[in-house]
Coordinates of C-alpha atoms in Angstrom, one line a residue:
M1 CA 0.0 -26.4 12.5
M2 CA -2.9 -23.7 12.2
N3 CA -6.6 -24.1 13.2
I4 CA -9.1 -22.9 10.7
A5 CA -12.8 -23.2 11.2
L6 CA -15.8 -22.4 8.8
G7 CA -19.7 -22.8 9.3
F8 CA -22.0 -23.1 6.7
D9 CA -24.7 -25.3 5.0
S10 CA -25.5 -26.4 1.6
N11 CA -26.6 -23.0 0.4
F12 CA -23.0 -21.6 1.0
A13 CA -21.1 -24.9 0.2
P14 CA -20.0 -23.6 -3.2
Y15 CA -18.7 -20.6 -1.7
A16 CA -17.0 -22.2 1.2
A17 CA -15.0 -24.2 -1.1
V18 CA -13.8 -21.1 -2.5
T19 CA -12.6 -20.0 1.2
I20 CA -11.0 -23.4 1.5
K21 CA -9.3 -23.4 -1.7
S22 CA -7.9 -19.9 -1.6
I23 CA -6.3 -21.0 1.8
L24 CA -4.9 -24.2 0.4
L25 CA -3.1 -22.4 -2.4
H26 CA -1.0 -20.3 0.2
N27 CA -0.8 -22.7 3.1
K28 CA 0.0 -25.7 4.6
N29 CA -0.5 -28.0 7.6
I30 CA -4.0 -26.7 8.4
H31 CA -6.4 -28.4 10.7
F32 CA -9.8 -27.4 9.6
Y33 CA -12.9 -27.5 11.5
I34 CA -16.2 -27.4 9.6
L35 CA -19.2 -26.6 11.6
Y36 CA -22.4 -27.3 9.6
D37 CA -26.1 -28.1 9.6
N38 CA -28.3 -28.7 6.7
L39 CA -25.3 -29.8 4.5
N40 CA -25.9 -32.8 2.2
Q41 CA -23.6 -35.9 1.8
T42 CA -22.4 -35.0 -1.6
D43 CA -21.3 -31.2 -0.5
I44 CA -19.3 -33.0 2.3
N45 CA -17.8 -35.5 0.2
K46 CA -16.8 -32.7 -2.4
I47 CA -15.3 -30.5 0.4
D48 CA -13.4 -33.4 2.2
K49 CA -11.8 -34.4 -1.1
L50 CA -10.7 -30.8 -1.8
I51 CA -9.5 -30.6 2.0
N52 CA -7.6 -33.9 1.9
T53 CA -5.7 -33.3 -1.3
G54 CA -3.8 -30.4 0.5
N55 CA -0.4 -30.0 1.9
N56 CA -0.9 -32.1 5.4
C57 CA -4.4 -31.0 5.8
Y58 CA -7.1 -32.7 7.6
V59 CA -10.7 -32.0 8.6
D60 CA -12.9 -32.4 11.4
W61 CA -16.7 -32.3 10.5
I62 CA -18.7 -31.1 13.7
D63 CA -22.7 -31.5 13.1
M64 CA -24.2 -28.6 14.7
T65 CA -27.8 -29.4 14.1
G66 CA -30.1 -28.2 16.9
K67 CA -27.3 -26.5 18.7
F68 CA -28.7 -23.0 18.4
D69 CA -32.7 -23.7 17.9
N70 CA -33.4 -21.6 20.8
L71 CA -31.9 -18.2 19.3
D72 CA -33.4 -16.2 16.6
A73 CA -31.0 -15.7 13.6
G74 CA -33.3 -12.6 12.3
E75 CA -33.1 -11.9 8.7
W76 CA -30.6 -14.9 8.1
P77 CA -31.9 -18.0 7.0
S78 CA -29.6 -20.2 9.1
K79 CA -28.3 -20.6 12.4
T80 CA -24.7 -20.8 11.0
V81 CA -23.9 -17.2 12.3
Y82 CA -23.9 -18.4 15.9
F83 CA -21.6 -21.3 15.4
P84 CA -18.1 -19.7 16.3
V85 CA -19.6 -19.1 19.7
A86 CA -19.0 -22.6 20.4
L87 CA -15.4 -22.9 19.2
P88 CA -13.7 -22.8 22.8
S89 CA -15.7 -26.0 23.4
I90 CA -14.8 -27.6 20.2
C91 CA -11.2 -26.9 19.6
K92 CA -8.8 -27.8 22.4
D93 CA -5.8 -25.7 21.3
D94 CA -5.1 -22.3 22.3
R95 CA -6.3 -20.4 19.2
I96 CA -8.5 -20.7 16.0
L97 CA -9.2 -18.5 13.1
F98 CA -12.7 -18.4 11.9
L99 CA -13.7 -17.4 8.3
D100 CA -17.2 -17.0 6.9
A101 CA -17.8 -18.8 3.7
D102 CA -17.6 -15.4 1.6
V103 CA -14.0 -15.0 2.4
I104 CA -10.5 -15.4 0.0
V105 CA -7.2 -15.6 1.6
N106 CA -4.5 -14.1 -0.6
G107 CA -1.1 -15.2 1.0
N108 CA 0.4 -17.0 3.7
L109 CA -1.5 -16.6 7.1
E110 CA 1.3 -17.7 9.4
N111 CA 2.4 -14.4 10.8
F112 CA -1.3 -13.3 11.0
Y113 CA -2.4 -16.4 12.6
N114 CA 0.8 -16.0 15.4
Q115 CA 0.5 -12.6 16.2
D116 CA 0.6 -11.5 19.8
M117 CA -3.1 -12.0 21.2
S118 CA -2.2 -12.2 24.9
D119 CA -4.1 -9.2 25.9
F120 CA -7.2 -9.8 23.7
Y121 CA -10.0 -12.5 23.4
I122 CA -10.7 -11.8 19.9
G123 CA -9.4 -10.1 16.6
G124 CA -11.2 -8.8 13.9
A125 CA -11.8 -6.1 11.4
Q126 CA -13.7 -2.7 12.0
D127 CA -17.3 -3.3 11.0
L128 CA -18.3 0.1 8.9
G129 CA -21.6 -1.1 8.4
I130 CA -22.5 -0.6 11.7
I131 CA -21.2 3.0 11.5
T132 CA -23.7 3.3 8.8
T133 CA -26.7 2.1 11.1
F134 CA -25.5 4.3 13.8
N135 CA -25.1 7.3 11.3
K136 CA -28.5 6.8 9.8
N137 CA -30.1 6.1 13.2
E138 CA -32.2 3.1 11.8
L139 CA -35.0 1.9 13.5
L140 CA -34.1 -1.6 15.4
S141 CA -36.3 -4.0 16.6
S142 CA -35.5 -6.4 19.3
K143 CA -37.7 -9.2 21.4
T144 CA -35.8 -8.0 24.5
E145 CA -35.2 -4.3 23.9
G146 CA -38.2 -3.7 22.1
K147 CA -38.1 -1.4 19.0
M148 CA -35.7 1.6 19.3
H149 CA -33.4 3.8 17.0
A150 CA -29.7 2.5 16.6
K151 CA -28.2 5.4 18.6
E152 CA -30.5 4.5 21.6
Y153 CA -29.7 1.1 21.1
Y154 CA -26.0 1.6 21.2
K155 CA -26.0 3.8 24.0
K156 CA -28.1 1.6 26.1
L157 CA -26.2 -1.9 25.6
F158 CA -22.8 -0.8 24.6
N159 CA -22.7 2.9 25.9
Y160 CA -21.5 3.9 22.6
N161 CA -22.2 7.7 21.9
N162 CA -20.4 8.8 18.7
V163 CA -18.7 7.1 15.7
E164 CA -15.3 6.9 17.4
D165 CA -16.8 4.5 20.2
F166 CA -17.0 2.0 17.4
N167 CA -13.5 1.8 16.4
S168 CA -12.9 -1.5 18.0
Y169 CA -16.5 -2.8 17.2
I170 CA -15.6 -5.5 14.7
N171 CA -17.3 -7.8 11.9
G172 CA -17.8 -11.5 12.9
G173 CA -16.7 -12.8 9.3
V174 CA -13.1 -13.3 10.3
L175 CA -12.4 -13.9 13.9
L176 CA -8.9 -14.9 15.3
L177 CA -9.8 -16.4 18.6
N178 CA -7.7 -16.3 21.7
L179 CA -9.1 -19.7 22.8
E180 CA -7.2 -20.4 26.0
L181 CA -7.9 -16.7 27.3
M182 CA -11.6 -17.3 26.6
R183 CA -11.8 -20.5 28.4
N184 CA -10.0 -19.2 31.3
N185 CA -12.7 -16.4 31.6
N186 CA -15.2 -18.6 30.6
I187 CA -16.7 -16.2 27.7
E188 CA -18.6 -19.2 25.8
N189 CA -20.8 -19.5 28.8
K190 CA -21.0 -15.9 29.3
M191 CA -22.3 -15.5 25.9
Y192 CA -24.8 -18.3 26.1
E193 CA -26.2 -16.6 29.5
I194 CA -26.2 -13.0 27.6
F195 CA -28.2 -14.6 24.9
K196 CA -31.0 -15.5 27.4
K197 CA -31.0 -12.0 28.6
I198 CA -30.5 -10.0 25.5
D199 CA -32.0 -10.5 21.9
F200 CA -29.0 -8.7 20.1
V201 CA -30.1 -7.2 16.6
F202 CA -26.9 -8.3 15.1
N203 CA -26.7 -11.8 16.6
E204 CA -23.5 -13.3 17.6
Q205 CA -21.7 -10.1 16.3
D206 CA -23.3 -7.7 18.6
C207 CA -22.9 -10.4 21.7
Y208 CA -18.9 -11.0 20.8
N209 CA -18.7 -7.0 21.2
Y210 CA -20.8 -6.7 24.1
V211 CA -19.1 -9.5 26.1
C212 CA -15.4 -9.2 24.8
R213 CA -15.4 -5.3 24.8
N214 CA -12.1 -4.1 26.0
K215 CA -10.4 -7.1 24.9
I216 CA -10.8 -6.6 21.0
K217 CA -7.9 -6.5 18.7
A218 CA -9.0 -4.4 15.7
F219 CA -7.1 -5.7 12.5
S220 CA -5.7 -3.3 9.7
Q221 CA -7.3 -3.2 6.4
S222 CA -4.2 -4.5 4.9
E223 CA -4.8 -7.7 7.1
V224 CA -8.6 -8.1 6.6
F225 CA -10.3 -5.8 4.1
I226 CA -14.1 -5.9 4.1
I227 CA -15.8 -5.2 0.7
F228 CA -18.9 -3.2 1.8
K229 CA -21.9 -2.3 -0.3
T230 CA -22.4 1.0 -1.6
H231 CA -25.2 2.2 0.5
T232 CA -22.9 1.5 3.6
L233 CA -20.1 3.7 2.4
Q234 CA -22.3 6.5 1.3
N235 CA -23.6 6.9 4.9
I236 CA -20.3 6.9 6.8
P237 CA -18.4 10.1 7.8
P238 CA -16.2 11.4 4.7
A239 CA -13.0 11.2 6.6
I240 CA -13.7 7.3 7.2
R241 CA -15.0 6.7 3.7
A242 CA -11.9 8.6 2.1
E243 CA -9.5 6.3 4.2
Y244 CA -11.3 3.4 2.9
L245 CA -11.3 4.2 -0.6
K246 CA -7.8 4.3 -0.5
N247 CA -7.6 0.5 0.2
Y248 CA -10.4 -0.2 -2.6
T249 CA -8.0 -1.8 -4.9
E250 CA -6.3 -5.2 -5.5
D251 CA -2.9 -3.2 -5.6
N252 CA -3.0 -3.4 -1.9
K253 CA -2.8 -7.2 -2.0
H254 CA -4.9 -7.5 1.3
L255 CA -4.2 -10.9 3.0
I256 CA -7.7 -11.4 3.7
V257 CA -10.8 -10.3 1.6
H258 CA -14.3 -10.5 3.1
F259 CA -17.2 -10.1 0.6
I260 CA -20.1 -8.3 2.0
K261 CA -20.8 -7.1 -1.4
K262 CA -20.8 -10.6 -3.0
P263 CA -19.6 -11.4 -6.8
W264 CA -22.2 -14.1 -7.1
I265 CA -25.0 -11.6 -6.0
E266 CA -23.6 -8.6 -7.6
P267 CA -21.9 -10.1 -10.8
E268 CA -22.3 -6.8 -12.8
E269 CA -20.1 -4.8 -10.4
N270 CA -16.4 -3.9 -10.6
I271 CA -15.9 -5.4 -7.3
P272 CA -12.1 -5.8 -6.1
Y273 CA -10.9 -9.3 -6.3
K274 CA -13.8 -10.4 -8.2
K275 CA -11.7 -12.0 -10.8
I276 CA -9.4 -14.0 -8.6
F277 CA -12.6 -15.1 -6.7
Y278 CA -13.8 -16.6 -10.0
K279 CA -10.0 -17.9 -10.8
I280 CA -10.3 -19.6 -7.4
K281 CA -13.7 -21.1 -7.9
A282 CA -12.6 -22.8 -11.2
K283 CA -10.2 -24.8 -9.2
T284 CA -13.0 -26.3 -6.9
P285 CA -15.8 -28.9 -7.4
Y286 CA -18.1 -26.1 -7.8
K287 CA -16.6 -24.6 -10.9
F288 CA -19.8 -24.8 -12.8
H289 CA -22.3 -23.7 -10.3
K290 CA -23.9 -20.5 -11.1
T291 CA -26.6 -18.4 -9.5
S292 CA -29.5 -17.3 -11.5
K293 CA -27.9 -13.7 -11.0
E294 CA -24.8 -14.9 -12.6
I295 CA -26.7 -15.9 -15.4
F296 CA -28.8 -13.1 -16.2
R297 CA -28.9 -9.8 -14.8
F298 CA -30.9 -6.9 -16.1
K299 CA -32.2 -3.6 -14.9
Y300 CA -33.5 -0.2 -16.3
S301 CA -34.3 2.6 -13.9
K302 CA -33.4 6.4 -14.0
K303 CA -30.3 5.5 -11.7
T304 CA -29.0 2.0 -13.2
K305 CA -29.2 0.5 -16.4
Y306 CA -27.2 -2.8 -17.1
L307 CA -27.5 -6.1 -19.1
S308 CA -25.5 -9.2 -17.9
I309 CA -25.4 -12.7 -19.3
L310 CA -23.3 -15.6 -18.2
G311 CA -20.8 -13.2 -17.1
H312 CA -20.6 -11.0 -20.1
T313 CA -21.8 -7.3 -19.6
F314 CA -23.5 -5.8 -22.7
F315 CA -23.9 -2.3 -20.9
N316 CA -23.8 -1.0 -17.5
K317 CA -24.6 2.5 -16.9
K318 CA -24.6 3.8 -13.3
D319 CA -25.0 7.4 -11.9
D320 CA -25.7 6.8 -8.1
N321 CA -21.9 6.4 -7.4
K322 CA -20.8 10.1 -7.9
I323 CA -19.7 10.4 -4.3
F324 CA -16.8 8.1 -4.8
E325 CA -15.5 10.4 -6.9
D326 CA -12.6 8.6 -9.4
K327 CA -14.1 5.2 -8.2
E328 CA -16.3 3.9 -10.9
S329 CA -18.4 1.5 -9.2
L330 CA -18.5 0.3 -5.6

């Protein structure tokens, strides 16, 4: 049986349901761990029913209210970003797969889940967004480190000096955790202690990469593909961008897809797997749920002109993506 964890509140319940349904379409024998706060009973009932109609699947609901109130979540409206830190204590098995609630699964996870993790605490997908932050040398702010530019921040805390140093810096949205090794080396408590000393700019993601460095497995893009925002790709080295764009198609049939660029926030965009996302959503209890941006989107500027109503695009003219060559919209 595979252990799979998600962490969310009611704001993300409709999208967590899509993640869960995508798993159930291709997998069975799943023990779900749902870590939540500010989740209403209606959402719990809907998702509980969704899981319990699966093939030998069941769920543990873990109320995380107040667990991380002492930590600052930065621009995030919820402390849910910290929930996976507690998984070594919550799940007593030897491993667990954590998925953000903006992920879909496109196939059977068994081989991915059971891959060799003996030398690693965690595995995840390389985060190109951090390379953008580093390349642009953005000004960052931390309560403990003060204000400093990205290159200084990552030099001071991680000893990163160039883009290549980020090859094993992973995104926190998809994590395969070697719980046994983490418990043996007290990683959870080490993270709690580090949080007391360092206010990381990118919350638990920075902390995972800080505490677990040299014991992190970077997954291939065929295993975990992150759909980044356009501005991220515009500011990474051309060679990295070119390699990424080779994978920017559904033809590659990525196993796990993580939407940093979210279909329900950018519904007029030609995002890979967007149609698949909405097909899965139609099979959940939230099939009629729509955000305001999914109902009506209009913008008129020098760079962008589009109108979309209820998912129907009437015009969409963009010229800010020319650097992507034959890719019409990223």
